[in-house]
PDB file of C-alpha atoms in Angstrom:
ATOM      1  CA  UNK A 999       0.000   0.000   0.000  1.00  0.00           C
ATOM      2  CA  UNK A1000       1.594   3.445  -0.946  1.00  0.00           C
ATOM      3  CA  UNK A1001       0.649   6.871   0.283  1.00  0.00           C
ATOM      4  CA  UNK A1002       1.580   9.396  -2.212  1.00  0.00           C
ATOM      5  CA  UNK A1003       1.522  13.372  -1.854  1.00  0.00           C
ATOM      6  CA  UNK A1004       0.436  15.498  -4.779  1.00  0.00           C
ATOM      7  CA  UNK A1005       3.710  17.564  -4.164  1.00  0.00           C
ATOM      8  CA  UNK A1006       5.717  15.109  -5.202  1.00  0.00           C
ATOM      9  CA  UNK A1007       4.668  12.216  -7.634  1.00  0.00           C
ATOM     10  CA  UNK A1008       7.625  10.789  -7.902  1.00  0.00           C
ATOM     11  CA  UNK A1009       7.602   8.414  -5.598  1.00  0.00           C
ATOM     12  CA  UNK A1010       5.431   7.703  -2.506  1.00  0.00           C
ATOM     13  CA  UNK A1011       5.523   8.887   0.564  1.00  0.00           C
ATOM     14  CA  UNK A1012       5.663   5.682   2.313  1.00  0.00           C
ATOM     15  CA  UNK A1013       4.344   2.395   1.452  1.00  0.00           C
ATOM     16  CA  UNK A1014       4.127  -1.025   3.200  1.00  0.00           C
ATOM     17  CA  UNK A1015       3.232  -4.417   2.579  1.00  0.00           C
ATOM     18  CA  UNK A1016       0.092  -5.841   3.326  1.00  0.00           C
ATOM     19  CA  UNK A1017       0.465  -9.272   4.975  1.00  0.00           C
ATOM     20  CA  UNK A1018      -2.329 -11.091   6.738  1.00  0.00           C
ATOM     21  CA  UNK A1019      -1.385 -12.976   9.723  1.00  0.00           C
ATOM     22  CA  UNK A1020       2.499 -12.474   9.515  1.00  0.00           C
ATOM     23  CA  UNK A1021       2.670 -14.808   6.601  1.00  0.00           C
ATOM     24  CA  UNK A1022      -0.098 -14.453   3.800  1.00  0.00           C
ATOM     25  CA  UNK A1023       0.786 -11.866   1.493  1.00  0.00           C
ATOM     26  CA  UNK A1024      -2.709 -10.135   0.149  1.00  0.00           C
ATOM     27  CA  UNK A1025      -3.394  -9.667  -3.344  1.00  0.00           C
ATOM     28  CA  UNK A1026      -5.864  -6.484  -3.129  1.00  0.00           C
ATOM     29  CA  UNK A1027      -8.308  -5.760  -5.653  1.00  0.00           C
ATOM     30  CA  UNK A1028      -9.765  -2.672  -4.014  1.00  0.00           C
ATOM     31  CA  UNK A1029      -9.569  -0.548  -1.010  1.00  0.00           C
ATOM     32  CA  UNK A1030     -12.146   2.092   0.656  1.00  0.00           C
ATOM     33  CA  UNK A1031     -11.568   4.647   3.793  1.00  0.00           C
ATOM     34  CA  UNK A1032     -14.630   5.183   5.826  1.00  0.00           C
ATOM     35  CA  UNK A1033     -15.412   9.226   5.829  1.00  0.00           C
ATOM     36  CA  UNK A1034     -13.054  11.272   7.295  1.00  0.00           C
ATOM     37  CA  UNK A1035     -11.038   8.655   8.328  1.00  0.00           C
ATOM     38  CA  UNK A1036      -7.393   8.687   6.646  1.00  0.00           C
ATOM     39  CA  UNK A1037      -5.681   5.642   8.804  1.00  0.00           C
ATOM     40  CA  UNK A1038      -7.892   2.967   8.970  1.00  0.00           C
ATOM     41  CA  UNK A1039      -9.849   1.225   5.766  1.00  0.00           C
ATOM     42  CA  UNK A1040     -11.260  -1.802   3.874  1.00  0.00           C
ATOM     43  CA  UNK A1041      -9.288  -3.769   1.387  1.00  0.00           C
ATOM     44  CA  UNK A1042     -11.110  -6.588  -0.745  1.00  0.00           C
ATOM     45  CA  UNK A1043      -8.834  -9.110  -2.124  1.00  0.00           C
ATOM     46  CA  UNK A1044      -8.593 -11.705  -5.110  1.00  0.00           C
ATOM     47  CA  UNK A1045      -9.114 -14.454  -3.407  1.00  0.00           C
ATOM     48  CA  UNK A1046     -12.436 -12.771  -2.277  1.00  0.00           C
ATOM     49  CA  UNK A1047     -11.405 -12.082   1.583  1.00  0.00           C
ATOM     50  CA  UNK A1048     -11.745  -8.847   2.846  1.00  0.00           C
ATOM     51  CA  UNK A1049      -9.478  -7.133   5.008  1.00  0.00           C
ATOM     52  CA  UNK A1050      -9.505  -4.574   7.995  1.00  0.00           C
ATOM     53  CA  UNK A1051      -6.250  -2.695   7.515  1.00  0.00           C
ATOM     54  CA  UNK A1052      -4.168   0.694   9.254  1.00  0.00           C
ATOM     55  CA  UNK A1053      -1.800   3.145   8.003  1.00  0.00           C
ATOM     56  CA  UNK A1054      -0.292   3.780  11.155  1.00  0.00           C
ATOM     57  CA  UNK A1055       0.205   3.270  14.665  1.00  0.00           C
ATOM     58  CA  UNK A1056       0.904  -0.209  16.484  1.00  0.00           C
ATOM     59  CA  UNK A1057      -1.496  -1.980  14.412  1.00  0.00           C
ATOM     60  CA  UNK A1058      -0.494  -0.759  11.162  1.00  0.00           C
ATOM     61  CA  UNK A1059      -1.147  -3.179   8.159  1.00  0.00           C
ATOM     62  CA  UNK A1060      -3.226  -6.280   7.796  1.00  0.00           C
ATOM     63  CA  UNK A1061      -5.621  -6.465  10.661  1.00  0.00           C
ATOM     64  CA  UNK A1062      -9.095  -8.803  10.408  1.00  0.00           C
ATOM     65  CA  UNK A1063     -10.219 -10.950   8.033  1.00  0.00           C
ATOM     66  CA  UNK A1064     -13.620 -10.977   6.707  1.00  0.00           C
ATOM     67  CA  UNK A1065     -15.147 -14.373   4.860  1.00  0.00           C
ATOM     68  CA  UNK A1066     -18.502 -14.392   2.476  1.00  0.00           C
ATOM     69  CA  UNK A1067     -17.156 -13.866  -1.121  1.00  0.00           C
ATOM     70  CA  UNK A1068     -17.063 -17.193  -3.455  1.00  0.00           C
ATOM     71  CA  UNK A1069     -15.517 -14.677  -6.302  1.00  0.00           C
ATOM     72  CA  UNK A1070     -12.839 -12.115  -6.465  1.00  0.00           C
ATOM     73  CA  UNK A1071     -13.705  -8.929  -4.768  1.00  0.00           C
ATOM     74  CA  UNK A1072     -14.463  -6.853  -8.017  1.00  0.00           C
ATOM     75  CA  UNK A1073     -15.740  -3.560  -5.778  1.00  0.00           C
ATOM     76  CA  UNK A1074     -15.650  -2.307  -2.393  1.00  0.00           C
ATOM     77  CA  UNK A1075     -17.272   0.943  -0.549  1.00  0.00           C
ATOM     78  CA  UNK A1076     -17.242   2.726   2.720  1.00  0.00           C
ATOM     79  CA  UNK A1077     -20.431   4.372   3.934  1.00  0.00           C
ATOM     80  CA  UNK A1078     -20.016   7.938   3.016  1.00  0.00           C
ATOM     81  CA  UNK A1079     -23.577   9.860   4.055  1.00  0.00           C
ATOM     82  CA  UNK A1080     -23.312  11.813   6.981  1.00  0.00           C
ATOM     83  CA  UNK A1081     -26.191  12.465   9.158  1.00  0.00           C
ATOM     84  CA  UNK A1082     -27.978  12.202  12.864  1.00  0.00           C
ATOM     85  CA  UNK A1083     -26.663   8.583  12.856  1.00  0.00           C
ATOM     86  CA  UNK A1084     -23.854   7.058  12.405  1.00  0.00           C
ATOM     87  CA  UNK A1085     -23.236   4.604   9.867  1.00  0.00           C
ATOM     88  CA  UNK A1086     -19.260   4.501   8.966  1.00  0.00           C
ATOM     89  CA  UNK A1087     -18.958   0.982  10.123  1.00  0.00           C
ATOM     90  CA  UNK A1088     -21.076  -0.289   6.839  1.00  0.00           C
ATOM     91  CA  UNK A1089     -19.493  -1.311   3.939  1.00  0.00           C
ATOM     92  CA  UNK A1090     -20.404  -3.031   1.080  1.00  0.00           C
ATOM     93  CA  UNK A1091     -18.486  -5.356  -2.197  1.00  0.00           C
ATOM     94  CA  UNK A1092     -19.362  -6.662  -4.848  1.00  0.00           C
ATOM     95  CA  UNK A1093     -17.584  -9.884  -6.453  1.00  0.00           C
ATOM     96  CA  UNK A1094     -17.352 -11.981  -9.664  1.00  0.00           C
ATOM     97  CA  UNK A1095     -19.759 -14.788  -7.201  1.00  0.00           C
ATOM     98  CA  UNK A1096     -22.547 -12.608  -8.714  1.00  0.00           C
ATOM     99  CA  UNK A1097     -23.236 -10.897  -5.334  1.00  0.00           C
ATOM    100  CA  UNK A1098     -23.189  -7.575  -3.680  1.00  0.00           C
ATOM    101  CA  UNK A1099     -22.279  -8.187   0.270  1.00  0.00           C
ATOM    102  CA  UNK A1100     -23.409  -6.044   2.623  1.00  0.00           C
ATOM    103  CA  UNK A1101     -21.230  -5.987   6.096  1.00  0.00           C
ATOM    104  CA  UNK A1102     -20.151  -4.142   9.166  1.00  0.00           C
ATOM    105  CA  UNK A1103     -16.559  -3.941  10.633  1.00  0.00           C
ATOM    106  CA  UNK A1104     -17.820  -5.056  13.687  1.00  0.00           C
ATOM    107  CA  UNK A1105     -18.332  -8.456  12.471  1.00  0.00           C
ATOM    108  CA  UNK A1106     -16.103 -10.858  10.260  1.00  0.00           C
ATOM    109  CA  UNK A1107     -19.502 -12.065   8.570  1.00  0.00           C
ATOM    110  CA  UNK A1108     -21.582 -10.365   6.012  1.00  0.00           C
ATOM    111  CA  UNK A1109     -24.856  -8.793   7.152  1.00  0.00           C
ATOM    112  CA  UNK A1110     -26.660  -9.686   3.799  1.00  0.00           C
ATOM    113  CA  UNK A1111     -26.015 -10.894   0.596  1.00  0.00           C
ATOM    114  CA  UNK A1112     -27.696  -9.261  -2.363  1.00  0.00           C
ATOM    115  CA  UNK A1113     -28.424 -12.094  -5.025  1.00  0.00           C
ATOM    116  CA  UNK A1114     -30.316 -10.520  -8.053  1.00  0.00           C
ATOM    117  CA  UNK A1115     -27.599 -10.409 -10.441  1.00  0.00           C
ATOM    118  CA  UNK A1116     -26.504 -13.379 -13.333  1.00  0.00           C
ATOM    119  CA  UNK A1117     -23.411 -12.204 -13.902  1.00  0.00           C
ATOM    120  CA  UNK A1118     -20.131 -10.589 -12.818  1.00  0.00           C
ATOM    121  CA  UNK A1119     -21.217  -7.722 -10.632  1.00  0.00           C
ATOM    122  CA  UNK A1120     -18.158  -5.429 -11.339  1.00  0.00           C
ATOM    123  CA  UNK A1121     -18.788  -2.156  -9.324  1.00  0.00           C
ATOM    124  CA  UNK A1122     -20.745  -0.998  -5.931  1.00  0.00           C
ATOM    125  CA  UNK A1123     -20.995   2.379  -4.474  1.00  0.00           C
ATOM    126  CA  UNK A1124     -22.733   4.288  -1.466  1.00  0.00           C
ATOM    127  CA  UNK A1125     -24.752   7.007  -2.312  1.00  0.00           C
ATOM    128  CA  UNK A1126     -22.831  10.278  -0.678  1.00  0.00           C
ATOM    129  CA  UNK A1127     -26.403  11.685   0.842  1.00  0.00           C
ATOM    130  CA  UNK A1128     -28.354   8.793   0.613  1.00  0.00           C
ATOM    131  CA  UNK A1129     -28.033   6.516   3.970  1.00  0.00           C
ATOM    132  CA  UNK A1130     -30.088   3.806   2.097  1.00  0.00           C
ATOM    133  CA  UNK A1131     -29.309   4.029  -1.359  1.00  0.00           C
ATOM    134  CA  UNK A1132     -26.150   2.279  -2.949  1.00  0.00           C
ATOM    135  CA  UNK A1133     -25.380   1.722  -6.704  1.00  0.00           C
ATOM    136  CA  UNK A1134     -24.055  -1.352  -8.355  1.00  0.00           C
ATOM    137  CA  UNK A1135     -22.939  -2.421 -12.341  1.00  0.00           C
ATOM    138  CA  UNK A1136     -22.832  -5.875 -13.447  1.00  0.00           C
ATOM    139  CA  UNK A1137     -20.973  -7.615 -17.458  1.00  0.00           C
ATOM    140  CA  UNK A1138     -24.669  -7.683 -18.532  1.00  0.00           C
ATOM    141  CA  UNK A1139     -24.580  -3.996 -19.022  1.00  0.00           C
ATOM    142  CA  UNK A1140     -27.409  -3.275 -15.784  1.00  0.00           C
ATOM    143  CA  UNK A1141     -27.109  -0.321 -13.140  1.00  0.00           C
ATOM    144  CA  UNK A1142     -28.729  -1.081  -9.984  1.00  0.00           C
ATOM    145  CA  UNK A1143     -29.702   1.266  -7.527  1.00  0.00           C
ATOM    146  CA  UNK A1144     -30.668  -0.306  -4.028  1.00  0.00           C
ATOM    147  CA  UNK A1145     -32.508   1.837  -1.427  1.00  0.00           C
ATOM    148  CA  UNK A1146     -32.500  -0.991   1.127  1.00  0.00           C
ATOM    149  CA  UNK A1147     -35.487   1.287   3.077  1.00  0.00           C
ATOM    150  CA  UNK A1148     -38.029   0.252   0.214  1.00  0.00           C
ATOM    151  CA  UNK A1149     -36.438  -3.481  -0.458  1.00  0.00           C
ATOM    152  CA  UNK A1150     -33.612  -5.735   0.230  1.00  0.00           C
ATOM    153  CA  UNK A1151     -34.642  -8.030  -2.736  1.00  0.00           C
ATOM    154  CA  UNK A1152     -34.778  -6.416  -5.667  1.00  0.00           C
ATOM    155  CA  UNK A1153     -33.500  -3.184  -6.631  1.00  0.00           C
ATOM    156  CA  UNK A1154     -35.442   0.256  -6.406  1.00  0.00           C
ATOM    157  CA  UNK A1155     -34.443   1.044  -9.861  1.00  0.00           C
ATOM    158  CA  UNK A1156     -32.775  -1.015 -12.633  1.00  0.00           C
ATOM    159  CA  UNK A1157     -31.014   0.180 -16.717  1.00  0.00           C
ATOM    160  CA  UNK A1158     -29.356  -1.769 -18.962  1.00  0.00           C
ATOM    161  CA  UNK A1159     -27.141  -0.069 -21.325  1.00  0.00           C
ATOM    162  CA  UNK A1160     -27.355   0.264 -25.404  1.00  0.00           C
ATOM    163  CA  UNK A1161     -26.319  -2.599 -26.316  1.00  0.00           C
ATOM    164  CA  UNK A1162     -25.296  -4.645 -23.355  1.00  0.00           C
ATOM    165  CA  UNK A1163     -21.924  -3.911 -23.122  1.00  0.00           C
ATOM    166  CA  UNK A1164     -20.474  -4.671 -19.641  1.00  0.00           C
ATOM    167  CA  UNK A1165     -20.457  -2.199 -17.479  1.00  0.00           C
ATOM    168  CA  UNK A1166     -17.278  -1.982 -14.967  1.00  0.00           C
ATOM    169  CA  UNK A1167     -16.965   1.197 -13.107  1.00  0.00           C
ATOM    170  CA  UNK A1168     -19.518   3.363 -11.265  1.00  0.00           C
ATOM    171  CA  UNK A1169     -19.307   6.971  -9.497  1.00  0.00           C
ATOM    172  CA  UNK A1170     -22.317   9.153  -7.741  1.00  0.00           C
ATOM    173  CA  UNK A1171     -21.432  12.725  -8.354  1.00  0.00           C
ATOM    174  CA  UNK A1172     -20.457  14.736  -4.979  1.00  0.00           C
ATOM    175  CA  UNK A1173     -24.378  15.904  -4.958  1.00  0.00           C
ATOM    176  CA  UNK A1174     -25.534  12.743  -5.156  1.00  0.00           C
ATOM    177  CA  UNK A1175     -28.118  13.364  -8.023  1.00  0.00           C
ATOM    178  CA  UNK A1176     -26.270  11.543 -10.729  1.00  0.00           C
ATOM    179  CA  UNK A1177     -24.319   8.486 -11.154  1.00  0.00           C
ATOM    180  CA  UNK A1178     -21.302   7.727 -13.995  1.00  0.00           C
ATOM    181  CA  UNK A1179     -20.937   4.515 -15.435  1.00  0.00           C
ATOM    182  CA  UNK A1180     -17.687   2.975 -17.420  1.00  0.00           C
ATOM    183  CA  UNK A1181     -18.357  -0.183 -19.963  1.00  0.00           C
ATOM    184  CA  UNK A1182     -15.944  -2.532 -21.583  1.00  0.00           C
ATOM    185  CA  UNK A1183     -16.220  -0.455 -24.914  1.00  0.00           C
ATOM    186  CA  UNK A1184     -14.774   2.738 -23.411  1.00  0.00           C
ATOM    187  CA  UNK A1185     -17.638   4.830 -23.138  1.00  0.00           C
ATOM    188  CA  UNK A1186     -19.593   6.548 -20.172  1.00  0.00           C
ATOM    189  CA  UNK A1187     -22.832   7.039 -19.349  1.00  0.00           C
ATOM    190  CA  UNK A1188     -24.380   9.598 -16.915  1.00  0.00           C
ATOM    191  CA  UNK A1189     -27.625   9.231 -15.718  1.00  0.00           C
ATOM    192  CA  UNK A1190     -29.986  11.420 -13.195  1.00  0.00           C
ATOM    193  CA  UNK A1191     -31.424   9.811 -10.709  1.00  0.00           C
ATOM    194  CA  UNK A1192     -34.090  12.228  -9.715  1.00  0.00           C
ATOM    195  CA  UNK A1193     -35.885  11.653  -6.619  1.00  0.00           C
ATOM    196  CA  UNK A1194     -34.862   8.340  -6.141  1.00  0.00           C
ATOM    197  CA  UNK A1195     -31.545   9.728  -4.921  1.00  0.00           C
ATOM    198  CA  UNK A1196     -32.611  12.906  -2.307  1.00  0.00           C
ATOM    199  CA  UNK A1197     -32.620  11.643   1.146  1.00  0.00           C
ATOM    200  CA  UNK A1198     -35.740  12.694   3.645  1.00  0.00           C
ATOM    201  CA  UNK A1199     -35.279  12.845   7.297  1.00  0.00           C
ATOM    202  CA  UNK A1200     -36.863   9.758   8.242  1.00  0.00           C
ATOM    203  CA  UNK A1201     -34.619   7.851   5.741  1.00  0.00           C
ATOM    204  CA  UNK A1202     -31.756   7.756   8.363  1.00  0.00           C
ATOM    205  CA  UNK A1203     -33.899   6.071  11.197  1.00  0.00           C
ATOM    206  CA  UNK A1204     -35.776   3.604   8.632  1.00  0.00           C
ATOM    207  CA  UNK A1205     -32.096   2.462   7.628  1.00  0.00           C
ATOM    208  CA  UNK A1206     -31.423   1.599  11.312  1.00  0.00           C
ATOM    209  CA  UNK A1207     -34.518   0.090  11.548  1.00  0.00           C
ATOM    210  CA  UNK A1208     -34.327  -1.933   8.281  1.00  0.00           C
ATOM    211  CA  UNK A1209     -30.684  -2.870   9.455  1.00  0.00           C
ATOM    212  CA  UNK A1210     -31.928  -4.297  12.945  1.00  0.00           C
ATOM    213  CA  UNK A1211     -34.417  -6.425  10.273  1.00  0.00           C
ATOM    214  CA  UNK A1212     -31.691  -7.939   8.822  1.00  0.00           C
ATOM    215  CA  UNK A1213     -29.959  -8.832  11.595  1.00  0.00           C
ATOM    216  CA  UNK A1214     -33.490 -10.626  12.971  1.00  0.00           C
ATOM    217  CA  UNK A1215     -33.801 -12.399   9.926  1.00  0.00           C
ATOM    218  CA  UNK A1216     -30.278 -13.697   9.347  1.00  0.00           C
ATOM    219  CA  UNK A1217     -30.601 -17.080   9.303  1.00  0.00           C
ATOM    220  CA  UNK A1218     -26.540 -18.493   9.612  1.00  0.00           C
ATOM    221  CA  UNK A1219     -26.672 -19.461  13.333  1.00  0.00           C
ATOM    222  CA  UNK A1220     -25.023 -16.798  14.699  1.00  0.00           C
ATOM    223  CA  UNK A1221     -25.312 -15.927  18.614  1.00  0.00           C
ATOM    224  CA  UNK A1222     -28.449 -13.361  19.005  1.00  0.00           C
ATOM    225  CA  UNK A1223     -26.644  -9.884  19.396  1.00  0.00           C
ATOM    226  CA  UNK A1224     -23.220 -10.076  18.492  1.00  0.00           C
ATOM    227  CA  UNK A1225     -23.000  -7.427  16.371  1.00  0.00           C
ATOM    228  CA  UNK A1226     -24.777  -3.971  16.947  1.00  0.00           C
ATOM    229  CA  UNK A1227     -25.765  -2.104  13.770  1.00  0.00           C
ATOM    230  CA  UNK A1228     -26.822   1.182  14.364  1.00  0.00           C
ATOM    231  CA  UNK A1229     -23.912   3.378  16.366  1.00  0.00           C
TER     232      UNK A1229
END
């Protein structure tokens, strides 16, 4: 991992290996830092682990390790909306299994898995006002936009491209209101999201609320309360 300074672009700053457990070397395929946070972050990985990792300090470098991913972790984003509550601990990836994951750092397990897709889901991104509202792109050419306070299921909102080219990249702008796509033939497409994308007030307690239903209705085995969603 290298940290580089716009002042001088000729080499980095500092870098350092990433190394899980003293011994496994991590081949990253992504990395996200939650908002406002420049030490710690997220790293998803080929071999479709994710990682907990630091900058700095005594536990700089490879920290937990987080299993769900069958696939190559194609995408990975920090929770980026700030409001009354505080959701910087959510993250989500997406992954050549065909799934977006939903997690928390607080727990090495994903939350939920999002399973609409039939093919490579290549992208994923938080809204940056939105607390519900996340975008994904998949290799049949379809943007996804998820506001998990209407459904978990399906998406809100769903466009394939002209022509079915994959799509690999995607980017809200800083407002929020629109979203940028890449495909495989070079071009991008902007689209306005309209309403879908402004946030109400309520939205940020219906997202704690819908994430307390998902923990209810997880159905892996795992001990009643270990992790606590909403901060």
């Amino acid at each position: 991992m290298c940290s580089w300074s716009l002042d001088m672009l000729s080499q980095p700053q500092e870098s350092m290996e990433l190394v899980y457990n003293k011994s496994k070397p991590v081949a990253v395929t992504g990395m996200a830092f939650p908002t406002g946070d420049v030490n710690n972050y997220v790293v998803g990985s080929e071999e479709g682990m994710v990682y907990t990792a630091s900058r700095h300090g005594s536990k700089a470098g490879i920290g937990e390790m987080f299993e769900g991913h069958q696939g190559p972790v194609t995408g990975i984003s920090c929770h980026n909306a700030v409001g009354p509550i505080d959701f910087s601990h959510l993250f989500v990836t997406s992954s050549f299994d065909w799934t977006v994951k939903l997690w928390t750092t607080k727990h090495n397990k994903p939350l939920y898995s999002f399973e609409d897709n039939a093919d490579y889901v290549y992208d994923v991104m938080w809204s940056p006002v939105h607390p519900a509202l996340f975008a994904a792109v998949d290799g049949m050419g379809r943007l996804d936009l998820w506001n998990l306070n209407n459904d978990t299921e399906v998406p809100t909102a769903s466009v394939t491209i002209e022509g079915a080219s994959a799509l690999n990249r995607v980017r809200w702008a800083s407002g929020g209101r629109e979203v940028a796509v890449g495909d495989s033939e070079g071009r991008v497409w902007i689209y306005d999201v309209g309403e879908l994308a402004v946030p109400h007030t309520e939205d940020w307690t219906r997202f704690a609320r819908t994430l307390v239903e998902i923990r209810a209705n997880r159905g892996d085995g795992e001990e009643e309360g270990a992790v606590e969603l909403a901060a």
